[in-house]
PDB file of C-alpha atoms in Angstrom:
ATOM      1  CA  MET A 277    -127.940 179.097 -56.988  1.00  0.00           C
ATOM      2  CA  ASP A 278    -125.377 179.041 -59.812  1.00  0.00           C
ATOM      3  CA  TRP A 279    -128.078 178.467 -62.442  1.00  0.00           C
ATOM      4  CA  ALA A 280    -130.103 181.407 -61.127  1.00  0.00           C
ATOM      5  CA  GLY A 281    -127.014 183.633 -60.860  1.00  0.00           C
ATOM      6  CA  GLU A 282    -126.089 182.991 -64.490  1.00  0.00           C
ATOM      7  CA  ARG A 283    -129.531 184.259 -65.507  1.00  0.00           C
ATOM      8  CA  GLY A 284    -129.450 187.321 -63.260  1.00  0.00           C
ATOM      9  CA  ILE A 285    -131.920 185.912 -60.726  1.00  0.00           C
ATOM     10  CA  PHE A 286    -130.840 186.710 -57.191  1.00  0.00           C
ATOM     11  CA  PHE A 287    -132.384 185.427 -54.001  1.00  0.00           C
ATOM     12  CA  THR A 288    -132.984 187.965 -51.281  1.00  0.00           C
ATOM     13  CA  ARG A 289    -135.023 188.226 -48.156  1.00  0.00           C
ATOM     14  CA  SER A 290    -138.359 189.962 -48.430  1.00  0.00           C
ATOM     15  CA  ARG A 291    -137.490 192.841 -46.109  1.00  0.00           C
ATOM     16  CA  PRO A 292    -134.621 193.121 -43.669  1.00  0.00           C
ATOM     17  CA  TYR A 293    -135.527 191.969 -40.163  1.00  0.00           C
ATOM     18  CA  LYS A 294    -139.033 190.921 -41.203  1.00  0.00           C
ATOM     19  CA  LYS A 295    -138.748 187.162 -41.210  1.00  0.00           C
ATOM     20  CA  ASN A 296    -142.516 186.637 -41.282  1.00  0.00           C
ATOM     21  CA  ASP A 297    -143.016 188.387 -44.655  1.00  0.00           C
ATOM     22  CA  GLN A 298    -143.060 185.034 -46.414  1.00  0.00           C
ATOM     23  CA  ALA A 299    -146.356 184.177 -44.746  1.00  0.00           C
ATOM     24  CA  THR A 300    -147.964 187.165 -46.472  1.00  0.00           C
ATOM     25  CA  ILE A 301    -146.888 185.912 -49.886  1.00  0.00           C
ATOM     26  CA  GLU A 302    -148.022 182.378 -49.113  1.00  0.00           C
ATOM     27  CA  SER A 303    -151.440 183.649 -48.055  1.00  0.00           C
ATOM     28  CA  LYS A 304    -151.790 185.315 -51.454  1.00  0.00           C
ATOM     29  CA  ASN A 305    -150.730 182.056 -53.153  1.00  0.00           C
ATOM     30  CA  ASN A 306    -153.308 180.217 -51.120  1.00  0.00           C
ATOM     31  CA  HIS A 307    -155.957 182.700 -52.147  1.00  0.00           C
ATOM     32  CA  LEU A 308    -155.538 182.358 -55.899  1.00  0.00           C
ATOM     33  CA  VAL A 309    -152.839 179.962 -57.009  1.00  0.00           C
ATOM     34  CA  ARG A 310    -153.746 177.100 -54.693  1.00  0.00           C
ATOM     35  CA  ARG A 311    -157.461 177.739 -55.007  1.00  0.00           C
ATOM     36  CA  TYR A 312    -157.515 177.507 -58.795  1.00  0.00           C
ATOM     37  CA  ALA A 313    -154.441 175.382 -59.605  1.00  0.00           C
ATOM     38  CA  PHE A 314    -154.324 173.246 -56.448  1.00  0.00           C
ATOM     39  CA  HIS A 315    -151.132 171.881 -54.843  1.00  0.00           C
ATOM     40  CA  PHE A 316    -149.866 169.815 -57.754  1.00  0.00           C
ATOM     41  CA  ARG A 317    -146.519 170.002 -59.498  1.00  0.00           C
ATOM     42  CA  TYR A 318    -146.745 171.425 -63.008  1.00  0.00           C
ATOM     43  CA  ASP A 319    -143.528 171.319 -65.024  1.00  0.00           C
ATOM     44  CA  SER A 320    -144.298 170.354 -68.613  1.00  0.00           C
ATOM     45  CA  SER A 321    -144.967 172.620 -71.577  1.00  0.00           C
ATOM     46  CA  ASP A 322    -148.519 171.250 -71.918  1.00  0.00           C
ATOM     47  CA  GLU A 323    -149.232 172.194 -68.319  1.00  0.00           C
ATOM     48  CA  ARG A 324    -147.728 175.649 -68.844  1.00  0.00           C
ATOM     49  CA  VAL A 325    -150.028 176.262 -71.809  1.00  0.00           C
ATOM     50  CA  LEU A 326    -153.065 175.209 -69.761  1.00  0.00           C
ATOM     51  CA  LEU A 327    -151.979 177.340 -66.795  1.00  0.00           C
ATOM     52  CA  ASN A 328    -151.579 180.399 -69.027  1.00  0.00           C
ATOM     53  CA  ARG A 329    -155.120 179.897 -70.330  1.00  0.00           C
ATOM     54  CA  LEU A 330    -156.386 179.342 -66.782  1.00  0.00           C
ATOM     55  CA  TRP A 331    -154.810 182.542 -65.398  1.00  0.00           C
ATOM     56  CA  LYS A 332    -156.363 184.643 -68.147  1.00  0.00           C
ATOM     57  CA  LEU A 333    -159.822 183.276 -67.307  1.00  0.00           C
ATOM     58  CA  VAL A 334    -159.262 183.627 -63.560  1.00  0.00           C
ATOM     59  CA  GLY A 335    -158.081 187.205 -64.059  1.00  0.00           C
ATOM     60  CA  ASP A 336    -161.185 188.057 -66.065  1.00  0.00           C
ATOM     61  CA  ARG A 337    -163.431 186.477 -63.456  1.00  0.00           C
ATOM     62  CA  LEU A 338    -161.789 188.258 -60.535  1.00  0.00           C
ATOM     63  CA  ASN A 339    -161.241 191.663 -62.143  1.00  0.00           C
ATOM     64  CA  TYR A 340    -164.513 192.052 -64.008  1.00  0.00           C
ATOM     65  CA  LEU A 341    -167.080 189.893 -62.210  1.00  0.00           C
ATOM     66  CA  THR A 342    -166.101 189.363 -58.558  1.00  0.00           C
ATOM     67  CA  PRO A 343    -166.948 192.193 -56.154  1.00  0.00           C
ATOM     68  CA  THR A 344    -164.557 192.774 -53.280  1.00  0.00           C
ATOM     69  CA  ILE A 345    -164.575 194.994 -50.219  1.00  0.00           C
ATOM     70  CA  LYS A 346    -161.741 197.255 -49.167  1.00  0.00           C
ATOM     71  CA  PRO A 347    -161.026 198.576 -45.680  1.00  0.00           C
ATOM     72  CA  VAL A 348    -161.393 202.363 -45.701  1.00  0.00           C
ATOM     73  CA  ASP A 349    -161.199 203.323 -42.025  1.00  0.00           C
ATOM     74  CA  TYR A 350    -161.226 202.174 -38.431  1.00  0.00           C
ATOM     75  CA  ALA A 351    -164.008 202.733 -35.935  1.00  0.00           C
ATOM     76  CA  SER A 352    -164.375 201.969 -32.248  1.00  0.00           C
ATOM     77  CA  THR A 353    -167.082 199.786 -30.805  1.00  0.00           C
ATOM     78  CA  ARG A 354    -168.876 200.613 -27.568  1.00  0.00           C
ATOM     79  CA  SER A 355    -166.471 198.396 -25.683  1.00  0.00           C
ATOM     80  CA  GLY A 356    -163.534 200.384 -27.099  1.00  0.00           C
ATOM     81  CA  ARG A 357    -162.262 197.791 -29.543  1.00  0.00           C
ATOM     82  CA  ARG A 358    -161.151 198.934 -32.949  1.00  0.00           C
ATOM     83  CA  ARG A 359    -162.798 197.412 -35.975  1.00  0.00           C
ATOM     84  CA  ARG A 360    -162.366 197.954 -39.677  1.00  0.00           C
ATOM     85  CA  VAL A 361    -164.904 199.848 -41.727  1.00  0.00           C
ATOM     86  CA  TYR A 362    -165.323 198.629 -45.308  1.00  0.00           C
ATOM     87  CA  ASP A 363    -166.665 200.295 -48.418  1.00  0.00           C
ATOM     88  CA  LYS A 364    -169.446 198.842 -50.543  1.00  0.00           C
ATOM     89  CA  PRO A 365    -168.527 195.742 -52.579  1.00  0.00           C
ATOM     90  CA  ARG A 366    -167.342 196.626 -56.091  1.00  0.00           C
ATOM     91  CA  THR A 367    -165.350 194.824 -58.732  1.00  0.00           C
ATOM     92  CA  PRO A 368    -161.764 195.938 -59.384  1.00  0.00           C
ATOM     93  CA  PHE A 369    -162.949 197.101 -62.802  1.00  0.00           C
ATOM     94  CA  ASP A 370    -165.610 199.321 -61.227  1.00  0.00           C
ATOM     95  CA  ARG A 371    -162.962 200.786 -58.910  1.00  0.00           C
ATOM     96  CA  LEU A 372    -160.784 201.509 -61.934  1.00  0.00           C
ATOM     97  CA  LEU A 373    -163.644 203.274 -63.702  1.00  0.00           C
ATOM     98  CA  ALA A 374    -164.388 205.325 -60.569  1.00  0.00           C
ATOM     99  CA  SER A 375    -160.767 206.485 -60.387  1.00  0.00           C
ATOM    100  CA  ARG A 376    -161.119 208.292 -63.762  1.00  0.00           C
ATOM    101  CA  VAL A 377    -157.586 207.424 -64.917  1.00  0.00           C
ATOM    102  CA  LEU A 378    -158.656 205.847 -68.214  1.00  0.00           C
ATOM    103  CA  SER A 379    -159.337 207.699 -71.428  1.00  0.00           C
ATOM    104  CA  PRO A 380    -162.911 207.464 -72.782  1.00  0.00           C
ATOM    105  CA  ALA A 381    -161.699 205.103 -75.524  1.00  0.00           C
ATOM    106  CA  GLN A 382    -160.065 202.783 -72.961  1.00  0.00           C
ATOM    107  CA  GLU A 383    -163.199 202.872 -70.803  1.00  0.00           C
ATOM    108  CA  ALA A 384    -165.386 201.982 -73.783  1.00  0.00           C
ATOM    109  CA  GLU A 385    -163.085 199.155 -74.858  1.00  0.00           C
ATOM    110  CA  LEU A 386    -162.863 197.609 -71.383  1.00  0.00           C
ATOM    111  CA  THR A 387    -166.584 198.030 -70.757  1.00  0.00           C
ATOM    112  CA  ALA A 388    -167.374 196.283 -74.046  1.00  0.00           C
ATOM    113  CA  TYR A 389    -165.000 193.465 -73.071  1.00  0.00           C
ATOM    114  CA  ARG A 390    -166.655 193.101 -69.653  1.00  0.00           C
ATOM    115  CA  ASP A 391    -170.102 193.055 -71.256  1.00  0.00           C
ATOM    116  CA  SER A 392    -168.968 190.257 -73.581  1.00  0.00           C
ATOM    117  CA  LEU A 393    -167.998 187.996 -70.652  1.00  0.00           C
ATOM    118  CA  ASN A 394    -170.384 185.214 -69.687  1.00  0.00           C
ATOM    119  CA  PRO A 395    -169.906 184.150 -66.034  1.00  0.00           C
ATOM    120  CA  ALA A 396    -171.318 180.651 -66.583  1.00  0.00           C
ATOM    121  CA  HIS A 397    -169.109 180.077 -69.622  1.00  0.00           C
ATOM    122  CA  LEU A 398    -166.050 181.313 -67.671  1.00  0.00           C
ATOM    123  CA  ALA A 399    -166.817 178.936 -64.801  1.00  0.00           C
ATOM    124  CA  ARG A 400    -167.184 175.981 -67.187  1.00  0.00           C
ATOM    125  CA  GLU A 401    -163.905 176.771 -68.955  1.00  0.00           C
ATOM    126  CA  ILE A 402    -162.047 177.163 -65.651  1.00  0.00           C
ATOM    127  CA  HIS A 403    -163.438 173.850 -64.441  1.00  0.00           C
ATOM    128  CA  GLU A 404    -162.470 172.057 -67.673  1.00  0.00           C
ATOM    129  CA  LEU A 405    -158.913 173.406 -67.469  1.00  0.00           C
ATOM    130  CA  GLN A 406    -158.666 172.348 -63.822  1.00  0.00           C
ATOM    131  CA  ILE A 407    -159.719 168.811 -64.736  1.00  0.00           C
ATOM    132  CA  ARG A 408    -157.150 168.636 -67.539  1.00  0.00           C
ATOM    133  CA  LEU A 409    -154.395 169.997 -65.260  1.00  0.00           C
ATOM    134  CA  THR A 410    -155.297 167.489 -62.563  1.00  0.00           C
ATOM    135  CA  LEU A 411    -155.115 164.594 -65.017  1.00  0.00           C
ATOM    136  CA  LEU A 412    -151.722 165.756 -66.319  1.00  0.00           C
ATOM    137  CA  ALA A 413    -150.288 166.135 -62.809  1.00  0.00           C
ATOM    138  CA  GLN A 414    -151.857 163.048 -61.255  1.00  0.00           C
ATOM    139  CA  GLU A 415    -149.152 160.528 -62.156  1.00  0.00           C
ATOM    140  CA  LYS A 416    -146.273 162.829 -61.120  1.00  0.00           C
ATOM    141  CA  THR A 417    -147.978 163.715 -57.867  1.00  0.00           C
ATOM    142  CA  GLU A 418    -148.605 160.084 -56.982  1.00  0.00           C
ATOM    143  CA  ARG A 419    -144.941 159.252 -57.687  1.00  0.00           C
ATOM    144  CA  MET A 420    -143.890 162.004 -55.282  1.00  0.00           C
ATOM    145  CA  GLU A 421    -145.927 160.551 -52.413  1.00  0.00           C
ATOM    146  CA  PRO A 422    -143.501 159.405 -49.747  1.00  0.00           C
ATOM    147  CA  ALA A 423    -142.716 155.714 -49.928  1.00  0.00           C
ATOM    148  CA  SER A 424    -141.687 155.808 -46.286  1.00  0.00           C
ATOM    149  CA  ILE A 425    -145.264 155.677 -45.016  1.00  0.00           C
ATOM    150  CA  PRO A 426    -145.658 152.460 -43.009  1.00  0.00           C
ATOM    151  CA  SER A 427    -147.828 149.872 -44.684  1.00  0.00           C
ATOM    152  CA  ALA A 428    -149.762 149.449 -41.430  1.00  0.00           C
ATOM    153  CA  LEU A 429    -151.721 152.572 -42.262  1.00  0.00           C
ATOM    154  CA  PRO A 430    -154.952 151.972 -44.162  1.00  0.00           C
ATOM    155  CA  ASP A 431    -155.189 152.842 -47.820  1.00  0.00           C
ATOM    156  CA  VAL A 432    -157.332 155.984 -47.670  1.00  0.00           C
ATOM    157  CA  ARG A 433    -158.453 155.518 -51.259  1.00  0.00           C
ATOM    158  CA  LYS A 434    -160.305 152.350 -50.268  1.00  0.00           C
ATOM    159  CA  GLY A 435    -161.934 153.986 -47.261  1.00  0.00           C
ATOM    160  CA  ILE A 436    -161.575 153.153 -43.594  1.00  0.00           C
ATOM    161  CA  HIS A 437    -163.420 150.156 -42.240  1.00  0.00           C
ATOM    162  CA  VAL A 438    -164.059 149.988 -38.521  1.00  0.00           C
ATOM    163  CA  LYS A 439    -165.243 146.821 -36.803  1.00  0.00           C
ATOM    164  CA  VAL A 440    -168.389 147.408 -34.807  1.00  0.00           C
ATOM    165  CA  SER A 441    -168.685 145.268 -31.709  1.00  0.00           C
TER     166      SER A 441
END
């Protein structure tokens, strides 16, 4: 707390009297951070460099190439239950273009950038970075495994052998 206070970082609750707000943030972490960077501990400068490269690629993939749906309304079913109504799947970039907030020069620049992206190449680069991050974090993660696990448990890396009678 002292270290953070010296740097002007203050810890607060998400919203007053909303103790379950943290779950919302964790669900977003699970969606992107855990999906692409897994549950490993990254704390070296080499890992930071790789993560920065990874997030740029992930951002390009999600913002330019991955269509998403957005809830636009609610409707009632015949039984009276409410259900969400979604719009047609579009990429975040397409939604940005449809909003008409960009100048023509910005639209042309971003469209040219999107057209230069190769989805297969992006996927390969993301996968290569994930492999390198996993190798860097493997030793640290294995050291953090609890030593208090009883030795009577089988070593899951060797597989589980069951005697058949």
